[in-house]
Amino acid sequence: MDAFNNLMYGFGIALEPINIAYVFGGVFAGTIIGMLPGLGPISALALMIPITFAMEPSSGLILMAGVYYGAIFGGSTSSILLNAPGVAGTVATSFDGYPMAKKGLAGKALAIAAYSSFVGGTVSVIFLMLIAPLLSKVAVSFGPSEYFALMVLGLTAVVSLSDKSLVKGLIAAVVGVIISIVGIDMQTGTERFTFDSVQLLDGIDFLVVALGIFALAEVFYMLLRGGGGKEAPRNAIGSLKLTRSEVKEIAGPVGRSSVLGFFTGVLPGAGATIGSFLGYSMEKRIAKDGDTFGQGNIKGVAAPEAANNAACTGSFVPLLTLGVPGSGTTAVLLGALLVMGVNPGPMMLEQRPDVFWGVVASMYIGNIFLLVLNLPLIPLIAKILDLPRPLLLSLILIFCMIGVYGMSFSIFDLLLLLGFGLVGLGMRLFGFPAAPLILALILGNIMEESLRRALQISGGDWMTFIDKPISLGLLVIALLSLTLPLFKKRLKKKVAPDVAN
Amino acid sequence: MTSLTLKRLSLFALPLAAVAGLNSAAQAQEWTPSSSIEFVAPANPGGGWDTLVRTMSRVIQQEGLADESFAAINVPGGGGAVAWAQVARDEGNPHKLFATSPPMILVPLAGASRYDHTDFTPVARINTDYSIILVAADSDYQDLDDLLTALKEDPSLSVGGGSAPGSMDHIAIAGLASAAGIEASAVNYIPFSGGGDAMTNLMGGHIEAVVGGAGEAVGQLGEGSQLRALGVSSEERLGGGLSEVPTYQEQGFDYTFDIWRGVMGAPNMPEEAVAYYEDLFAEMLETDAWREASDQLGWIDAYQNSEEFGAFLDQQQDQFSDVLNELGLLRQ
Amino acid sequence: MTRLNTNQWLALVLALLAVAYLGMAWQIPTFPLPRPVDSDLFPKVLGFSLLILSVFLFFEKPTPIAGADEIDEEAQNGPLLLTPWARVIVTSLAIAAYAFLLVPLGFVLASTLLCVGLTAYYGYRRHGVNLATSLGVVLALYLVMTRVMDVYLPTGVLPF
């Protein structure tokens, strides 16, 4: 009953009127930040540090945590409606969310996103509360070898994400890795493929590529197909209601992805983006109708949304129990806590239980707020799709530009965005899938870095990946996930002609 | 909420500001800024430079030390190189400052920036942090000597740090190794994507030791922690949570390493403007608001005026190029 | 066999790119300290993978190009500036122009111009609604970013 008492203590703090106000303010601001392109949770939090400076530490963290998970919650909106992800963690949501919106099911997609986010957020808070101290061991058990294996496992999803032509999917993935390793090589400090441009030293930002290849390419594609406003007005929003069978259908994916997302979040360096991709590709493989992922399958919205919110909460585990940030966002949170005079770490649970339990309790409240706040807003926000086509197209363009410029303040990145938009258009026209490219872009350089780090530690001995049980296990799963579908296909092929005959 | 009311600087006004600045510099001894000051953090929000810039701006604003506001502007990219290239174009502008630290020396030495510290006007050194060596709490290494002896016998022992080879953490450990009679390039330095990442790997037993910033590590030390500090690179023992950590020198290794932070300005900034900022920052360091903020962030004041700071930077450049040379990483 | 199909053209282009990429990969300098895997290994592997994959692509039977049949037929025969491809090209040029004019003109002016201009170009005729919506959205974004979030955006010729 210990956790229960602690939680009650936490609710005592989180339910103070001022803290309720902070939770509400935090998740509200977060939702808006998430919807707006260009202002990811990292910069938003860094800019908030001066505001939280004078606050009680528990209130400060409650506010900032609210902004963080609120942003992940709200980020799905622009992914679904405009194919323009507002934050990196919601890129995977656009794979099926945007096709749903195109079919006139925007309302349903947004509602599924909201419910799944809520469940993902809540399930992961329960985990955070019950087993956070134990999980710190899981977090540190992942060294470079284990990360390499995890990235390999993640990359095997390329196969299932390349829908029609495996060769084209693999080409897209190779290009994704090629983009990911541009810039200064962390392991040696060597410049690679920067063409002597200072702008490329830090590599190419993930969101520039994602916005270009998804949103901008989509605009170009619509222009080709006649964006002249001649198209009949769409019944844009559709119903918000889920049927009972739909609820049943997404229950499994949401549950699995919440757990998967949470554990991904616990691992330092993984986080919401990777979590959402892993959730998406796992469900695509498991689902009987996996082929329809990417064409507006509701499970394809539910899985990444549950996973990214769960991962967001999970990333508080290394922060609060070890005092080490697992991601850029939690690094800023750590900085803020230090400024407020709190040292997160193993001793924090004893020294500042008010901060830990207060934040945990506030997350329950925050998730409820988010759901209550977002559901009534959906019909309102989805109205954006009722705008005349020409206006909508230009607004999406402006959205992307602000998104990129507000992030890096770089004209060069705007031109890169244009370039990736044209590349994205070409990929669409010639049937190259975009998802493998994006996946490889996220995982590629982490894979390279951890491979080289692991070998540097082992003195060049490749056995390091097999000697460690976790890394061996992950590699075996990766191998199985590659070979099993092939066997299945072969079996099917053998059976199919017989039937035909 | 102070930062919300900061008046944002108009880029259009910059040329005007520069002219105004030069005029007043010519006329009066007592120079004061004529528009808000663009204070550049050559990195994204959240890092060390950004924290310095925002904390300084906030304290100056809060205490009403300057008539014009300091506008924090982030110019990320290339470990600082993008911002440096931008400031270098603003010759003589007295309203443009940027935060700086050892990468100002190291990045150019590695050949990754066209501009080095001599292209800018040193304004003042503000404070410093030190390098620290950490091992896991249950490690066999009880002091620095144990670790360095082990390193000498088995150079494959992995020492993690939070930055690329040839940058701060690597120089810190390579210099120490060199002082202990180990070949600097023999240290198996493993770069991680940040100090936190390196410390997690140390806790998980994936590496033997970590070299990092003392300010960043202090939260990890103390009762019940999973890490232990073997030594700090300061000349004297540090206070607070680090008071029990011996220095390298105490343990017989004659080596110190400063992770200094300071402020530099556009090339050929008028002397009067430099004098104004020197005084302003010296005054800022005396305020309670600064005291409180820097205590919480683990910063140690280490003020130097423009001239001292300039000489210090030259000497740092010599020291770093020796180490980089020994590592074979010198590109210039 | 005289005419190459789409995949074969694509494969040739990709193969050329892969060769160029490999050429660059070979110029990555060796790190002075010995590394088990140096900076050049990954690029080399990637370049060869791309090369091999383009060979596979060369022999793959092309599937019909998605959406090719959906290209706006009516506009195809319309005025040159309004053909589908002209729309893409003009939009790209407008974006490039926006990138270069953003700082001198300022965020509000440049963004509003781009938004209003493209909307009108795409064929929206209610210019009043167009201007009001574009300006409204741009101003709202600008104010949220600069006033609430404290993010600096270029002001340009406008005083704020």
mmCIF file of N, CA, C and O in Angstrom, chain B residues 11 18 31 59 112 115 120 130 150 178 184 193 204 215 224 230 253-254 296:
data_model
loop_
_atom_site.group_PDB
_atom_site.id
_atom_site.type_symbol
_atom_site.label_atom_id
_atom_site.label_comp_id
_atom_site.label_asym_id
_atom_site.label_seq_id
_atom_site.Cartn_x
_atom_site.Cartn_y
_atom_site.Cartn_z
ATOM 1 N N LEU B 11 16.664 43.863 -36.658
ATOM 2 C CA LEU B 11 17.884 43.706 -37.456
ATOM 3 C C LEU B 11 18.103 44.938 -38.318
ATOM 4 O O LEU B 11 19.207 45.330 -38.632
ATOM 5 N N ALA B 18 25.156 50.660 -35.143
ATOM 6 C CA ALA B 18 26.603 50.645 -35.271
ATOM 7 C C ALA B 18 27.127 52.063 -35.473
ATOM 8 O O ALA B 18 28.104 52.486 -34.840
ATOM 9 N N TRP B 31 30.905 55.649 -22.540
ATOM 10 C CA TRP B 31 30.055 55.089 -23.580
ATOM 11 C C TRP B 31 28.891 54.361 -22.925
ATOM 12 O O TRP B 31 29.069 53.671 -21.929
ATOM 13 N N VAL B 59 19.797 38.561 -14.818
ATOM 14 C CA VAL B 59 20.296 39.259 -13.635
ATOM 15 C C VAL B 59 20.466 40.746 -13.934
ATOM 16 O O VAL B 59 20.066 41.613 -13.143
ATOM 17 N N ALA B 112 37.854 23.412 -37.720
ATOM 18 C CA ALA B 112 36.432 23.416 -38.056
ATOM 19 C C ALA B 112 35.811 24.812 -38.031
ATOM 20 O O ALA B 112 34.605 24.952 -38.081
ATOM 21 N N TYR B 115 37.300 31.224 -38.166
ATOM 22 C CA TYR B 115 37.633 32.296 -37.244
ATOM 23 C C TYR B 115 38.125 31.700 -35.936
ATOM 24 O O TYR B 115 37.613 30.686 -35.490
ATOM 25 N N PHE B 120 38.092 38.120 -32.548
ATOM 26 C CA PHE B 120 37.038 38.801 -31.794
ATOM 27 C C PHE B 120 37.638 39.615 -30.658
ATOM 28 O O PHE B 120 38.824 39.489 -30.339
ATOM 29 N N TYR B 130 35.183 23.031 -13.458
ATOM 30 C CA TYR B 130 36.385 22.224 -13.563
ATOM 31 C C TYR B 130 36.041 20.842 -14.084
ATOM 32 O O TYR B 130 34.891 20.431 -14.080
ATOM 33 N N ALA B 150 46.360 1.750 -13.697
ATOM 34 C CA ALA B 150 45.644 0.748 -14.485
ATOM 35 C C ALA B 150 45.634 1.128 -15.963
ATOM 36 O O ALA B 150 45.811 0.278 -16.834
ATOM 37 N N SER B 178 48.946 12.738 -19.852
ATOM 38 C CA SER B 178 50.270 13.198 -20.235
ATOM 39 C C SER B 178 51.080 13.610 -18.996
ATOM 40 O O SER B 178 52.253 13.286 -18.861
ATOM 41 N N ALA B 184 49.432 10.497 -24.317
ATOM 42 C CA ALA B 184 48.070 11.044 -24.372
ATOM 43 C C ALA B 184 47.198 10.297 -25.370
ATOM 44 O O ALA B 184 46.027 10.028 -25.115
ATOM 45 N N SER B 193 27.144 11.237 -26.386
ATOM 46 C CA SER B 193 26.459 12.402 -26.920
ATOM 47 C C SER B 193 26.217 13.466 -25.856
ATOM 48 O O SER B 193 25.603 14.473 -26.120
ATOM 49 N N GLY B 204 25.935 1.784 -15.667
ATOM 50 C CA GLY B 204 25.610 0.467 -16.192
ATOM 51 C C GLY B 204 26.827 -0.434 -16.340
ATOM 52 O O GLY B 204 26.709 -1.567 -16.777
ATOM 53 N N GLY B 215 30.398 20.681 -12.372
ATOM 54 C CA GLY B 215 29.067 21.218 -12.090
ATOM 55 C C GLY B 215 27.974 20.242 -12.475
ATOM 56 O O GLY B 215 26.963 20.095 -11.784
ATOM 57 N N GLY B 224 24.567 7.514 -1.030
ATOM 58 C CA GLY B 224 23.655 6.660 -1.781
ATOM 59 C C GLY B 224 23.804 6.729 -3.285
ATOM 60 O O GLY B 224 23.019 6.150 -4.002
ATOM 61 N N LEU B 230 37.057 10.751 -8.303
ATOM 62 C CA LEU B 230 38.446 10.490 -7.925
ATOM 63 C C LEU B 230 39.276 11.759 -7.845
ATOM 64 O O LEU B 230 40.299 11.783 -7.177
ATOM 65 N N PHE B 253 49.623 14.868 -9.219
ATOM 66 C CA PHE B 253 49.651 15.050 -10.674
ATOM 67 C C PHE B 253 49.553 16.535 -10.973
ATOM 68 O O PHE B 253 48.533 17.160 -10.673
ATOM 69 N N ASP B 254 50.622 17.078 -11.500
ATOM 70 C CA ASP B 254 50.682 18.525 -11.665
ATOM 71 C C ASP B 254 49.910 18.938 -12.923
ATOM 72 O O ASP B 254 50.495 19.140 -13.978
ATOM 73 N N GLN B 296 23.391 27.848 -7.513
ATOM 74 C CA GLN B 296 22.526 26.736 -7.901
ATOM 75 C C GLN B 296 23.053 25.999 -9.119
ATOM 76 O O GLN B 296 22.869 24.799 -9.256
#
